Amino acid sequence: MSKYDHNKIEKKWQAKWEKSKIWQAPKVAGKKKFYALIEFPYPSGSGLHVGHVRSNTAMDIISHKRRAEGYDVLYPIGWDAFGLPTENYAIKTGIHPAKVTKQNTDTFRKQLKRIGFSFDWSREINTTDPEYYKWTQWIFLQMYKKGLAYKSKMPINWCPVDKIGLANEEVVDGCCERCGSVVEKREKEQWMLAITKYAERLYNDLDGVEYLEKIKTQQRNWIGKSEGAEINFAVTFDNQPKAQDGSLAVFTTRPDTLFGATYLVLAPDHLFVTLSLTHKGLLNNEDAVRAYAKAAKNKPEIERTAEGKEKTGVRLEGIWAINPANKEKIPVYIADYVLAHYGTGAIMAVPAHDQRDNEFAKKFDLPIRQVIEPTYSQTTEPGKIREGEPFDHREAIIAVVKHWSEDKYIGLKWKQVAWGTFITGGIEKGQTPETAAKAELLEEVGYKNARFVKDYGIVHGKFYHVPKKTNRNSHAHMVYLELENDERVSVDTKEEAMHEVMWLTKAELAKFLTADTHQYFLKVLSGNGGIYTDYGTLSNSSTYNRMESAEAMKKIVDEVGGKMITTFKLRDWVFSRQRYWGEPIPMIRCEYCGLKNPETLGWIPVPEKDLPVKLPNVKKYEPTDDGESPLSTMEKWLRVKCPQCKNWARRETDTMPNWAGSSWYFLRYVDPKNKKALADKTLLKKWTPVDWYNGGMEHTTLHLLYSRFWHKFLYDLKLVPTSEPYIKRTSHGLILAEGGAKMSKSKGNALSPDEIIKAVGADTLRVYEMFMGPFGESIAWNTNNMVGVKRFLDRIWRLQDIVQKKEVADVNHALHVCIQKVGGDIEEMKFNTAVSAMMVFVNEVEKKGVGEKQLATFLRILAPFAPHITEEMWSVLGNKKSIHLEKWPKADKKFLAVSEVTIMVSINGKMREQFRAATDTDNETLEKIARTIASDRLKDQNIIRVIVVPNKLVNFVIK
RNA sequence: GCCGGGAUGGUGGAAUGGUAGACACCAGAGACUUAAAAUCUCUUGCACAGUAACAUGGGCGUGUGGGUUCGAGUCCCACUCCCGGCACCA
């Protein structure tokens, strides 16, 4: 057989496939359908990247397998072509962005086709096509009509270089995601989308989809649902004693700590602060407050939130709040660690039980009051709580007793039960924790002279008291004693029978103590107990003392007239961009109508029949100096008759962010040429939802959330059949440059697939990218390793020299193991081990030979990975139809079974001998053989146990 | 600081609690060749004992320290470092 000429053969089949439209999905999906989706690429000027190849190949393989399993498969491709890089390039070169886009998409298309992906090219879409963005605008109008799109003057992130407003999600480390310049705050009229109205559903519906767990977690964290309480604090003013109506609402997730709230903190831009400043004389330190608020406002969020940042703040002098629980008059501060847009923009500070409040209180010397006592429940034996049984309550002590001269402490090793504890005991009538501790010490150990050092407060322990056979809740004072000398009395024999006295160092105690409460005491003693932020048992809280957090929360909120509420971290989506290369927002501002209906502020939606609002063809795209869109200078375009009153009006000149077009593109693939609707409903019902969507982790919070939001909205309009767009979402790892650095244009280390394909072929590139490592993890490119894959494919090509008509029975087992492994691995995206399984098969076949049918079966499972070489070899074997139309082979149980297995013989878990035995040999026989084989080693040994695992091992435990 | 993910030979990596290092790369030795490339065969975790050389033998070894288990890369606890994301989120 001649050498495999990858360039010639790959191009040959690509041309044939294109001509036969082999990958074209049927217009209407049949009963078994599979919609495979990859994130459509942004056609950048630098062309396709090897990273694109990785994710595209993965979904290509899955699509191929589904076709072979009899599914109607839709695997579409298109271009997410609006965006800043193209616009910036156009500004620099003077070439129209539409033209740049055309060039780039042409390059991408050519490159993708040269890799042999099984895309349905007949459905290619482009977000910059007016026929496409007509529907992007149409969806926006529907949102406007439902009150989800609104214009609002508010502080936004402003990039002074790009001259656009950025969504919060687009700000990276306080800098513009695209240009890297520091983002400022600026007031601007912006179109907003009320994604927060969908927060609850976006959060809850994650339960019903098959996203990778880490993706769900990231979405949940971004949405940030938290349940808590809103509580009102009355406010009084020193300088206006008669003003009674002031009050401040705070949001807290820990209303159980209300009695420990010793001051309030407001965001520096809280409305209350602004109003207080307008009332002259209300504050005693107006200037300081004003200065701090101003500084905080101009400070980028990154500095407010920087790691290890020292807490800052200013007191609102002359203003007091009343803690509604204990009526205490407490001071009010402003500090930049509190954000105006989360919760109510105000917090009650509980410095004893919150890390940040604690730091702040220490810096400003504010009272710290403990109101939660640590509480532990034993969840493991011995002492695991018996569910449903009542608790007996006991006032108690835990006593740490230090040695008179050494740094050692008394530990009690219990004899009836595997406990290690400090000295414990109850507090009897008339005893204080101190006297109780001393009495226990004398009684249990006999030491007479101990000095009381400190009572560290109470720790609650819920456990099952094994000797006493009851659930116990012990409320124990942590008492620290130091022995003055070794003077000792003899101890009751009964006590002695209970436990053994040990002298232990702190390190030894950490291993020795079995109860969480005692471990906690040890931590406190070592000074690293920190502040206690968990739920626990209340103290210093009036009638709520001894109540546990969960119960106390509700009761306290009730008592002070607060309400339980749910808040989200998610914020509304800033939808305006002052740029040229985006979808024009289809709104018209009419002064006349505006006067008639102040509620709309004069905004009139463009009538649907007038869509799309096309971008005007102009020569300059630079944003204007005042930050307005370039469209604002195009008088001819923006002057328009008001659709309602027919007077002259102006178009909205802002455009949409590039996330708009990608929020619904997967719907358009289903019916890409539809002129009457975004897609036909029947077709949507047949094809959607997307069965499997693979993309990058970097799109988990922006694109994924936005598109789920739009889809839910369309579902509410009954335009799409399901409330979630994607059944399954997975993610791929990045490909790094050789050496592990991130590939980027600026570093000049980005790899283009073109030269690679020329040198080793598309099949090699595809298989290498699947073989290089776990699909979900980032991995560095390694040209050396690719050579191994090239060799692998060449060896497969040479199998044609050894293939024989007759089946080689000897390789059936290997073949079917391979079928099984490859099929399973594809489903789990474990492509690297799938490739390695095929390598193992080829190694085997080279030794043993292979029959034509067997080779054909192997080629079938390799075909999704390497579609060209397999198609060629398939046709050389005499097949007329494409290999890609063949059914997926099934692993035959008959061939998977093995008659003999290797049994290990191990001694104390260390492998010593091995032998072969028939599959499913019974345990007795295995043990007998093992005893014989290892007889030398077992001679004179005390075998205390033998473990036999069928088909695996025999382990002798000797002493 | 918080949230995710990770750490295994010279390298990429493999391994339902059961022979750690599959499969590759690199390296070394050999075959073929006038020669080289290509290809093929063999060796290849570390250190040691052993042998003329093989054979062989036990020891160590999956970031660190503990634990559970007959048996741990895998499970549990604590920690270190690296990567990604982020919101000081009350």
mmCIF file of C-alpha atoms in Angstrom, chain A residues 701-864:
data_model
loop_
_atom_site.group_PDB
_atom_site.id
_atom_site.type_symbol
_atom_site.label_atom_id
_atom_site.label_comp_id
_atom_site.label_asym_id
_atom_site.label_seq_id
_atom_site.Cartn_x
_atom_site.Cartn_y
_atom_site.Cartn_z
ATOM 1 C CA THR A 701 -22.126 33.636 33.913
ATOM 2 C CA LEU A 702 -22.692 35.966 30.961
ATOM 3 C CA HIS A 703 -23.917 34.255 27.828
ATOM 4 C CA LEU A 704 -25.375 31.184 29.471
ATOM 5 C CA LEU A 705 -27.437 33.193 31.942
ATOM 6 C CA TYR A 706 -28.547 35.773 29.361
ATOM 7 C CA SER A 707 -29.681 33.158 26.872
ATOM 8 C CA ARG A 708 -31.570 31.265 29.559
ATOM 9 C CA PHE A 709 -33.272 34.546 30.483
ATOM 10 C CA TRP A 710 -34.306 35.305 26.886
ATOM 11 C CA HIS A 711 -35.492 31.788 26.376
ATOM 12 C CA LYS A 712 -37.681 31.903 29.472
ATOM 13 C CA PHE A 713 -39.126 35.162 28.253
ATOM 14 C CA LEU A 714 -39.940 33.640 24.854
ATOM 15 C CA TYR A 715 -41.433 30.662 26.648
ATOM 16 C CA ASP A 716 -43.729 32.995 28.553
ATOM 17 C CA LEU A 717 -44.850 34.405 25.191
ATOM 18 C CA LYS A 718 -45.503 30.796 24.139
ATOM 19 C CA LEU A 719 -43.040 31.123 21.269
ATOM 20 C CA VAL A 720 -40.784 28.259 22.333
ATOM 21 C CA PRO A 721 -41.912 24.912 23.695
ATOM 22 C CA THR A 722 -39.736 24.638 26.805
ATOM 23 C CA SER A 723 -38.710 26.929 29.627
ATOM 24 C CA GLU A 724 -35.057 25.889 29.468
ATOM 25 C CA PRO A 725 -33.042 26.146 26.252
ATOM 26 C CA TYR A 726 -30.414 23.483 26.931
ATOM 27 C CA ILE A 727 -30.865 20.045 28.411
ATOM 28 C CA LYS A 728 -27.190 19.433 28.962
ATOM 29 C CA ARG A 729 -24.223 21.768 29.223
ATOM 30 C CA THR A 730 -20.602 20.725 29.396
ATOM 31 C CA SER A 731 -17.404 22.667 29.138
ATOM 32 C CA HIS A 732 -13.987 22.272 27.599
ATOM 33 C CA GLY A 733 -10.572 23.283 28.899
ATOM 34 C CA LEU A 734 -8.399 25.859 27.244
ATOM 35 C CA ILE A 735 -5.511 24.939 25.017
ATOM 36 C CA LEU A 736 -2.399 26.702 26.238
ATOM 37 C CA ALA A 737 0.703 27.433 24.243
ATOM 38 C CA GLU A 738 3.594 25.006 24.397
ATOM 39 C CA GLY A 739 5.114 25.607 27.823
ATOM 40 C CA GLY A 740 1.797 26.407 29.497
ATOM 41 C CA ALA A 741 1.338 30.134 28.764
ATOM 42 C CA LYS A 742 -2.036 31.403 27.645
ATOM 43 C CA MET A 743 -2.288 31.648 23.849
ATOM 44 C CA SER A 744 -2.974 35.171 22.715
ATOM 45 C CA LYS A 745 -2.521 37.375 19.722
ATOM 46 C CA SER A 746 -0.499 39.878 21.730
ATOM 47 C CA LYS A 747 2.029 37.243 22.770
ATOM 48 C CA GLY A 748 2.211 35.946 19.214
ATOM 49 C CA ASN A 749 1.979 32.342 20.403
ATOM 50 C CA ALA A 750 -1.480 31.577 19.027
ATOM 51 C CA LEU A 751 -1.510 28.466 16.883
ATOM 52 C CA SER A 752 -3.468 28.336 13.668
ATOM 53 C CA PRO A 753 -4.632 24.947 12.440
ATOM 54 C CA ASP A 754 -3.685 25.687 8.819
ATOM 55 C CA GLU A 755 -0.002 24.700 8.827
ATOM 56 C CA ILE A 756 -0.704 21.738 11.069
ATOM 57 C CA ILE A 757 -3.294 20.388 8.663
ATOM 58 C CA LYS A 758 -0.943 20.854 5.748
ATOM 59 C CA ALA A 759 1.825 18.989 7.539
ATOM 60 C CA VAL A 760 -0.050 16.133 9.207
ATOM 61 C CA GLY A 761 -3.674 16.360 8.078
ATOM 62 C CA ALA A 762 -7.003 17.254 9.626
ATOM 63 C CA ASP A 763 -7.549 13.751 10.992
ATOM 64 C CA THR A 764 -4.287 13.870 12.921
ATOM 65 C CA LEU A 765 -5.144 17.293 14.306
ATOM 66 C CA ARG A 766 -8.582 16.109 15.372
ATOM 67 C CA VAL A 767 -7.394 12.888 16.981
ATOM 68 C CA TYR A 768 -4.479 14.630 18.676
ATOM 69 C CA GLU A 769 -6.732 17.264 20.212
ATOM 70 C CA MET A 770 -8.931 14.499 21.579
ATOM 71 C CA PHE A 771 -5.960 12.488 22.814
ATOM 72 C CA MET A 772 -3.977 15.311 24.391
ATOM 73 C CA GLY A 773 -5.621 15.102 27.811
ATOM 74 C CA PRO A 774 -8.896 15.229 29.735
ATOM 75 C CA PHE A 775 -11.363 17.263 27.693
ATOM 76 C CA GLY A 776 -12.567 19.401 30.559
ATOM 77 C CA GLU A 777 -9.137 20.542 31.643
ATOM 78 C CA SER A 778 -6.746 23.133 30.306
ATOM 79 C CA ILE A 779 -3.710 21.685 28.635
ATOM 80 C CA ALA A 780 -0.581 22.851 26.876
ATOM 81 C CA TRP A 781 -0.004 22.157 23.207
ATOM 82 C CA ASN A 782 2.745 19.621 22.506
ATOM 83 C CA THR A 783 3.835 19.051 18.928
ATOM 84 C CA ASN A 784 5.881 15.991 19.918
ATOM 85 C CA ASN A 785 2.836 14.208 21.217
ATOM 86 C CA MET A 786 0.989 14.968 18.002
ATOM 87 C CA VAL A 787 3.657 12.989 16.143
ATOM 88 C CA GLY A 788 2.517 9.886 18.010
ATOM 89 C CA VAL A 789 -1.013 10.368 16.729
ATOM 90 C CA LYS A 790 0.243 10.782 13.169
ATOM 91 C CA ARG A 791 2.097 7.476 13.542
ATOM 92 C CA PHE A 792 -1.044 5.865 14.873
ATOM 93 C CA LEU A 793 -3.059 6.858 11.805
ATOM 94 C CA ASP A 794 -0.255 5.773 9.458
ATOM 95 C CA ARG A 795 -0.201 2.379 11.139
ATOM 96 C CA ILE A 796 -3.935 2.083 10.642
ATOM 97 C CA TRP A 797 -3.420 2.878 6.963
ATOM 98 C CA ARG A 798 -0.869 0.063 6.728
ATOM 99 C CA LEU A 799 -3.356 -2.404 8.202
ATOM 100 C CA GLN A 800 -4.481 -2.655 4.601
ATOM 101 C CA ASP A 801 -1.293 -4.626 3.948
ATOM 102 C CA ILE A 802 -2.142 -7.298 6.488
ATOM 103 C CA VAL A 803 -5.935 -7.395 6.312
ATOM 104 C CA GLN A 804 -7.310 -10.759 5.241
ATOM 105 C CA LYS A 805 -10.664 -11.947 3.935
ATOM 106 C CA LYS A 806 -11.202 -14.350 6.802
ATOM 107 C CA GLU A 807 -12.028 -13.257 10.310
ATOM 108 C CA VAL A 808 -9.215 -13.535 12.851
ATOM 109 C CA ALA A 809 -11.049 -15.022 15.798
ATOM 110 C CA ASP A 810 -8.221 -14.126 18.133
ATOM 111 C CA VAL A 811 -8.885 -10.390 17.967
ATOM 112 C CA ASN A 812 -12.646 -10.472 18.500
ATOM 113 C CA HIS A 813 -12.250 -9.947 22.218
ATOM 114 C CA ALA A 814 -9.988 -6.926 21.694
ATOM 115 C CA LEU A 815 -12.348 -5.508 19.088
ATOM 116 C CA HIS A 816 -15.415 -5.724 21.248
ATOM 117 C CA VAL A 817 -13.659 -4.380 24.305
ATOM 118 C CA CYS A 818 -12.652 -1.469 22.086
ATOM 119 C CA ILE A 819 -16.225 -0.919 20.830
ATOM 120 C CA GLN A 820 -17.514 -0.896 24.373
ATOM 121 C CA LYS A 821 -14.837 1.424 25.716
ATOM 122 C CA VAL A 822 -14.977 3.935 22.862
ATOM 123 C CA GLY A 823 -18.780 4.152 22.936
ATOM 124 C CA GLY A 824 -18.880 4.697 26.666
ATOM 125 C CA ASP A 825 -16.021 7.169 26.704
ATOM 126 C CA ILE A 826 -17.600 9.351 24.012
ATOM 127 C CA GLU A 827 -20.713 9.743 26.161
ATOM 128 C CA GLU A 828 -18.579 10.868 29.081
ATOM 129 C CA MET A 829 -16.371 13.063 26.895
ATOM 130 C CA LYS A 830 -13.385 10.947 27.896
ATOM 131 C CA PHE A 831 -11.997 11.194 24.410
ATOM 132 C CA ASN A 832 -8.393 10.699 25.487
ATOM 133 C CA THR A 833 -9.024 7.221 26.820
ATOM 134 C CA ALA A 834 -11.227 6.395 23.831
ATOM 135 C CA VAL A 835 -8.284 7.097 21.527
ATOM 136 C CA SER A 836 -5.949 5.103 23.733
ATOM 137 C CA ALA A 837 -8.358 2.146 23.608
ATOM 138 C CA MET A 838 -8.190 2.252 19.816
ATOM 139 C CA MET A 839 -4.397 2.351 19.981
ATOM 140 C CA VAL A 840 -4.460 -0.748 22.149
ATOM 141 C CA PHE A 841 -6.593 -2.494 19.545
ATOM 142 C CA VAL A 842 -4.259 -1.565 16.715
ATOM 143 C CA ASN A 843 -1.269 -2.822 18.699
ATOM 144 C CA GLU A 844 -3.045 -6.132 19.117
ATOM 145 C CA VAL A 845 -4.098 -6.418 15.492
ATOM 146 C CA GLU A 846 -0.579 -5.761 14.230
ATOM 147 C CA LYS A 847 0.512 -8.873 16.078
ATOM 148 C CA LYS A 848 -2.437 -11.117 15.365
ATOM 149 C CA GLY A 849 -3.821 -9.942 12.028
ATOM 150 C CA VAL A 850 -7.316 -8.782 11.206
ATOM 151 C CA GLY A 851 -10.195 -9.781 8.954
ATOM 152 C CA GLU A 852 -11.896 -7.378 6.552
ATOM 153 C CA LYS A 853 -15.139 -7.255 8.503
ATOM 154 C CA GLN A 854 -13.296 -6.704 11.748
ATOM 155 C CA LEU A 855 -11.274 -3.879 10.270
ATOM 156 C CA ALA A 856 -14.466 -2.340 8.905
ATOM 157 C CA THR A 857 -16.069 -2.427 12.341
ATOM 158 C CA PHE A 858 -13.021 -0.784 13.855
ATOM 159 C CA LEU A 859 -13.039 1.895 11.158
ATOM 160 C CA ARG A 860 -16.672 2.613 12.022
ATOM 161 C CA ILE A 861 -15.861 3.564 15.591
ATOM 162 C CA LEU A 862 -12.800 5.528 14.546
ATOM 163 C CA ALA A 863 -14.766 7.410 11.873
ATOM 164 C CA PRO A 864 -16.164 10.156 14.159
#
